[in-house]
XYZ file of N, CA and C in Angstrom:
381
model
N 5.831 181.262 126.647
C 5.163 180.190 125.942
C 6.080 179.635 124.855
N 6.780 180.510 124.151
C 7.668 180.042 123.081
C 8.811 179.198 123.629
N 9.304 179.565 124.808
C 10.371 178.760 125.406
C 9.867 177.350 125.710
N 8.655 177.250 126.223
C 8.064 175.943 126.484
C 7.808 175.194 125.182
N 7.426 175.914 124.128
C 7.176 175.278 122.833
C 8.448 174.657 122.276
N 9.559 175.367 122.360
C 10.831 174.833 121.856
C 11.238 173.595 122.652
N 11.166 173.679 123.970
C 11.543 172.536 124.808
C 10.609 171.356 124.546
N 9.318 171.617 124.448
C 8.356 170.549 124.174
C 8.572 169.905 122.824
N 8.847 170.717 121.811
C 9.083 170.183 120.471
C 10.310 169.277 120.477
N 11.406 169.763 121.044
C 12.640 168.990 121.043
C 12.513 167.726 121.901
N 11.765 167.815 122.999
C 11.575 166.654 123.864
C 10.775 165.569 123.155
N 9.655 165.953 122.534
C 8.846 164.947 121.839
C 9.550 164.451 120.583
N 10.334 165.296 119.942
C 11.065 164.854 118.760
C 12.114 163.809 119.127
N 12.639 163.899 120.348
C 13.632 162.924 120.800
C 12.990 161.606 121.216
N 11.665 161.543 121.260
C 10.973 160.289 121.546
C 10.350 160.188 122.915
N 10.446 161.198 123.750
C 9.868 161.154 125.094
C 8.359 161.386 124.998
N 7.587 160.524 125.639
C 6.128 160.643 125.643
C 5.599 160.405 127.048
N 4.420 160.968 127.341
C 3.766 160.670 128.612
C 2.960 159.379 128.440
N 2.688 158.657 129.529
C 1.970 157.385 129.418
C 0.625 157.549 128.710
N 0.371 156.622 127.805
C -0.874 156.631 127.048
C -0.772 157.356 125.723
N 0.320 158.070 125.504
C 0.463 158.832 124.265
C 1.736 158.445 123.515
N 2.153 157.190 123.677
C 3.381 156.731 123.041
C 3.294 156.722 121.528
N 2.089 156.548 120.967
C 1.917 156.459 119.518
C 1.700 157.814 118.854
N 1.624 158.877 119.630
C 1.387 160.209 119.068
C 2.690 160.734 118.484
N 2.689 161.183 117.239
C 3.928 161.670 116.612
C 4.318 163.049 117.143
N 5.509 163.460 116.815
C 5.954 164.799 117.207
C 5.605 165.791 116.101
N 5.734 167.066 116.411
C 5.512 168.109 115.412
C 4.058 168.278 115.032
N 3.825 168.631 113.759
C 2.463 168.884 113.283
C 1.602 167.626 113.251
N 2.229 166.450 113.304
C 1.481 165.201 113.308
C 0.581 165.054 114.518
N 0.833 165.824 115.544
C 0.034 165.747 116.763
C -1.402 166.236 116.538
N -1.641 166.973 115.471
C -2.976 167.517 115.218
C -3.888 166.551 114.467
N -3.423 165.343 114.151
C -4.256 164.341 113.493
C -5.171 163.704 114.537
N -6.449 164.031 114.487
C -7.410 163.609 115.511
C -7.611 162.096 115.519
N -7.334 161.424 114.415
C -7.537 159.972 114.369
C -6.537 159.220 115.246
N -5.507 159.892 115.733
C -4.501 159.244 116.575
C -4.960 159.050 118.018
N -5.959 159.792 118.427
C -6.399 159.760 119.828
C -7.488 158.712 120.005
N -7.071 157.444 120.078
C -8.018 156.335 120.150
C -8.221 155.855 121.580
N -7.178 155.883 122.393
C -7.310 155.347 123.755
C -7.961 156.377 124.670
N -8.627 155.871 125.682
C -9.269 156.754 126.661
C -8.245 157.577 127.415
N -7.071 156.996 127.655
C -6.022 157.716 128.371
C -5.502 158.895 127.550
N -5.343 158.705 126.256
C -4.877 159.803 125.397
C -5.902 160.929 125.357
N -7.179 160.584 125.258
C -8.238 161.598 125.253
C -8.275 162.322 126.591
N -8.130 161.581 127.683
C -8.123 162.195 129.015
C -6.929 163.130 129.179
N -5.770 162.741 128.651
C -4.597 163.620 128.721
C -4.853 164.944 128.021
N -5.447 164.890 126.855
C -5.740 166.120 126.108
C -6.772 166.954 126.852
N -7.825 166.306 127.346
C -8.861 167.041 128.071
C -8.304 167.730 129.308
N -7.499 167.020 130.107
C -6.942 167.612 131.322
C -5.932 168.710 131.001
N -5.229 168.576 129.905
C -4.318 169.646 129.489
C -5.100 170.910 129.170
N -6.199 170.772 128.441
C -7.026 171.936 128.102
C -7.660 172.553 129.342
N -8.131 171.729 130.267
C -8.719 172.244 131.514
C -7.661 172.999 132.317
N -6.461 172.444 132.399
C -5.379 173.101 133.140
C -5.035 174.446 132.515
N -4.921 174.487 131.196
C -4.629 175.757 130.517
C -5.736 176.780 130.741
N -6.973 176.333 130.684
C -8.100 177.237 130.904
C -8.071 177.822 132.318
N -7.809 176.989 133.312
C -7.746 177.470 134.697
C -6.579 178.439 134.881
N -5.419 178.093 134.342
C -4.261 178.983 134.473
C -4.530 180.337 133.835
N -5.110 180.336 132.642
C -5.345 181.592 131.930
C -6.426 182.452 132.577
N -7.447 181.836 133.143
C -8.552 182.623 133.689
C -8.404 182.967 135.163
N -7.584 182.210 135.902
C -7.494 182.427 137.343
C -6.129 182.957 137.773
N -5.060 182.321 137.346
C -3.754 182.605 137.931
C -2.876 183.552 137.109
N -2.831 183.389 135.816
C -1.878 184.143 135.002
C -2.527 185.434 134.511
N -2.775 186.315 135.460
C -3.330 187.633 135.142
C -3.072 188.561 136.320
N -3.184 189.813 136.063
C -3.033 190.802 137.128
C -4.404 190.992 137.773
N -4.736 190.101 138.681
C -6.079 190.050 139.238
C -6.448 191.287 140.046
N -5.466 191.935 140.664
C -5.769 193.042 141.559
C -5.241 194.377 141.042
N -4.839 194.409 139.776
C -4.318 195.619 139.132
C -3.159 196.223 139.925
N -2.259 195.357 140.367
C -1.105 195.784 141.158
C 0.212 195.636 140.395
N 0.164 195.346 139.120
C 1.384 195.086 138.357
C 2.247 196.331 138.256
N 3.556 196.124 138.421
C 4.505 197.224 138.264
C 4.880 197.434 136.802
N 4.727 196.401 136.003
C 5.084 196.444 134.584
C 4.313 195.337 133.863
N 4.199 195.398 132.529
C 3.520 194.315 131.799
C 4.222 192.981 132.057
N 3.430 191.959 132.339
C 3.991 190.648 132.620
C 4.255 190.393 134.090
N 3.941 191.343 134.956
C 4.129 191.180 136.395
C 2.884 190.500 136.958
N 2.988 189.203 137.232
C 1.852 188.437 137.718
C 1.988 188.064 139.182
N 2.710 188.854 139.948
C 2.860 188.559 141.368
C 1.607 188.911 142.162
N 0.705 189.710 141.589
C -0.550 190.088 142.233
C -0.347 190.671 143.623
N 0.654 191.504 143.753
C 0.897 192.177 145.015
C 1.732 191.371 145.994
N 2.068 190.147 145.657
C 2.898 189.317 146.529
C 4.291 189.922 146.583
N 4.744 190.218 147.761
C 6.047 190.852 147.930
C 7.127 189.784 148.049
N 7.934 189.686 147.037
C 9.060 188.753 147.034
C 10.301 189.562 147.384
N 10.904 189.268 148.517
C 12.024 190.059 149.017
C 13.203 190.133 148.069
N 13.500 189.032 147.384
C 14.666 189.038 146.496
C 14.479 189.994 145.328
N 13.271 190.205 144.888
C 13.029 191.068 143.727
C 12.821 192.520 144.157
N 12.025 192.719 145.177
C 11.688 194.082 145.591
C 12.887 194.849 146.125
N 13.848 194.158 146.705
C 14.992 194.854 147.288
C 16.048 195.224 146.248
N 15.903 194.757 145.037
C 16.887 195.048 143.990
C 16.701 196.462 143.464
N 17.785 197.083 142.977
C 17.663 198.421 142.394
C 16.889 198.370 141.073
N 16.309 199.507 140.710
C 15.507 199.567 139.492
C 16.314 199.237 138.248
N 17.573 199.613 138.211
C 18.409 199.307 137.040
C 18.545 197.793 136.865
N 18.688 197.067 137.963
C 18.780 195.606 137.904
C 17.475 195.009 137.369
N 16.340 195.512 137.858
C 15.037 195.006 137.413
C 14.846 195.236 135.920
N 15.203 196.410 135.450
C 15.064 196.723 134.030
C 15.967 195.819 133.196
N 17.188 195.603 133.677
C 18.129 194.733 132.972
C 17.600 193.298 132.890
N 17.060 192.780 133.981
C 16.537 191.413 133.994
C 15.306 191.271 133.098
N 14.433 192.272 133.091
C 13.271 192.226 132.202
C 13.705 192.265 130.742
N 14.723 193.048 130.422
C 15.233 193.112 129.047
C 15.813 191.758 128.633
N 16.547 191.110 129.528
C 17.094 189.790 129.217
C 15.981 188.782 128.981
N 14.947 188.832 129.802
C 13.824 187.907 129.640
C 13.099 188.147 128.315
N 12.915 189.399 127.943
C 12.298 189.702 126.652
C 13.143 189.186 125.492
N 14.441 189.376 125.566
C 15.321 188.897 124.500
C 15.316 187.379 124.412
N 15.311 186.692 125.553
C 15.224 185.232 125.538
C 13.899 184.766 124.935
N 12.821 185.459 125.249
C 11.525 185.125 124.672
C 11.502 185.331 123.174
N 12.103 186.415 122.720
C 12.167 186.665 121.268
C 13.003 185.614 120.562
N 14.100 185.208 121.182
C 14.933 184.153 120.597
C 14.153 182.839 120.525
N 13.376 182.544 121.562
C 12.574 181.323 121.551
C 11.494 181.383 120.477
N 10.916 182.565 120.243
C 9.930 182.705 119.164
C 10.556 182.384 117.819
N 11.763 182.870 117.599
C 12.458 182.561 116.343
C 12.837 181.085 116.288
N 13.165 180.496 117.433
C 13.519 179.085 117.480
C 12.360 178.187 117.100
N 11.181 178.432 117.680
C 10.035 177.582 117.355
C 9.572 177.851 115.935
N 9.679 179.096 115.474
C 9.334 179.390 114.082
C 10.258 178.635 113.135
N 11.557 178.629 113.432
C 12.507 177.890 112.604
C 12.219 176.398 112.587
N 11.892 175.823 113.748
C 11.553 174.401 113.803
C 10.298 174.101 112.987
N 9.291 174.979 113.062
C 8.062 174.767 112.302
C 8.318 174.881 110.798
N 9.138 175.839 110.392
C 9.459 175.989 108.970
C 10.205 174.758 108.469
N 11.192 174.298 109.217
C 11.950 173.125 108.787
C 11.080 171.876 108.763
N 10.130 171.772 109.681
C 9.236 170.620 109.639
C 8.340 170.671 108.407
N 7.830 171.858 108.083
C 6.971 171.954 106.903
C 7.764 171.731 105.612
N 9.060 172.036 105.620
C 9.913 171.759 104.463
C 10.330 170.295 104.410
N 10.179 169.594 105.536
C 10.502 168.176 105.580
C 11.959 167.869 105.861
N 12.693 168.820 106.402
C 14.118 168.565 106.647
C 14.529 168.767 108.097
N 13.643 168.454 109.030
C 13.991 168.576 110.441
C 15.135 167.621 110.783
N 15.154 166.467 110.167
C 16.209 165.485 110.444
C 17.591 165.969 110.053
N 17.672 166.937 109.157
C 18.973 167.427 108.707
C 19.545 168.519 109.615
N 18.783 168.949 110.609
C 19.284 169.966 111.520
C 20.365 169.363 112.404
N 21.535 169.998 112.489
C 22.659 169.373 113.182
C 22.456 169.130 114.674
N 21.677 169.962 115.351
C 21.511 169.796 116.800
C 20.498 168.730 117.164
N 19.822 168.138 116.184
C 18.854 167.073 116.454
C 19.419 165.697 116.149
N 20.702 165.587 115.893
C 21.299 164.287 115.569
C 21.862 163.641 116.796
């Protein structure tokens, strides 16, 4: 989720918007409810919430209690490329994914802190 948050923040900060939401600001400004005036903008928010609800309650869970480790959402689906790998490789890949997730958590936290301080524009990678 944090990786998606960083990409989403940087994408909207660069000015990219989906149709109907061109006037919505980036960052914390997105939480101003008075900005959602058009029916298309309201529909976008509603469908986003419905999609998240469906993903969280139906797909992104260990529905059949078949997980080999925390975060294993294959639900018993046998993927040949993963199952045939040695255990050391699997452990190494999970460790890399955890470290990338932790880095993304620090990244979005840093972006939020800089936005609340009002100096996001001074960050060198956003110029």
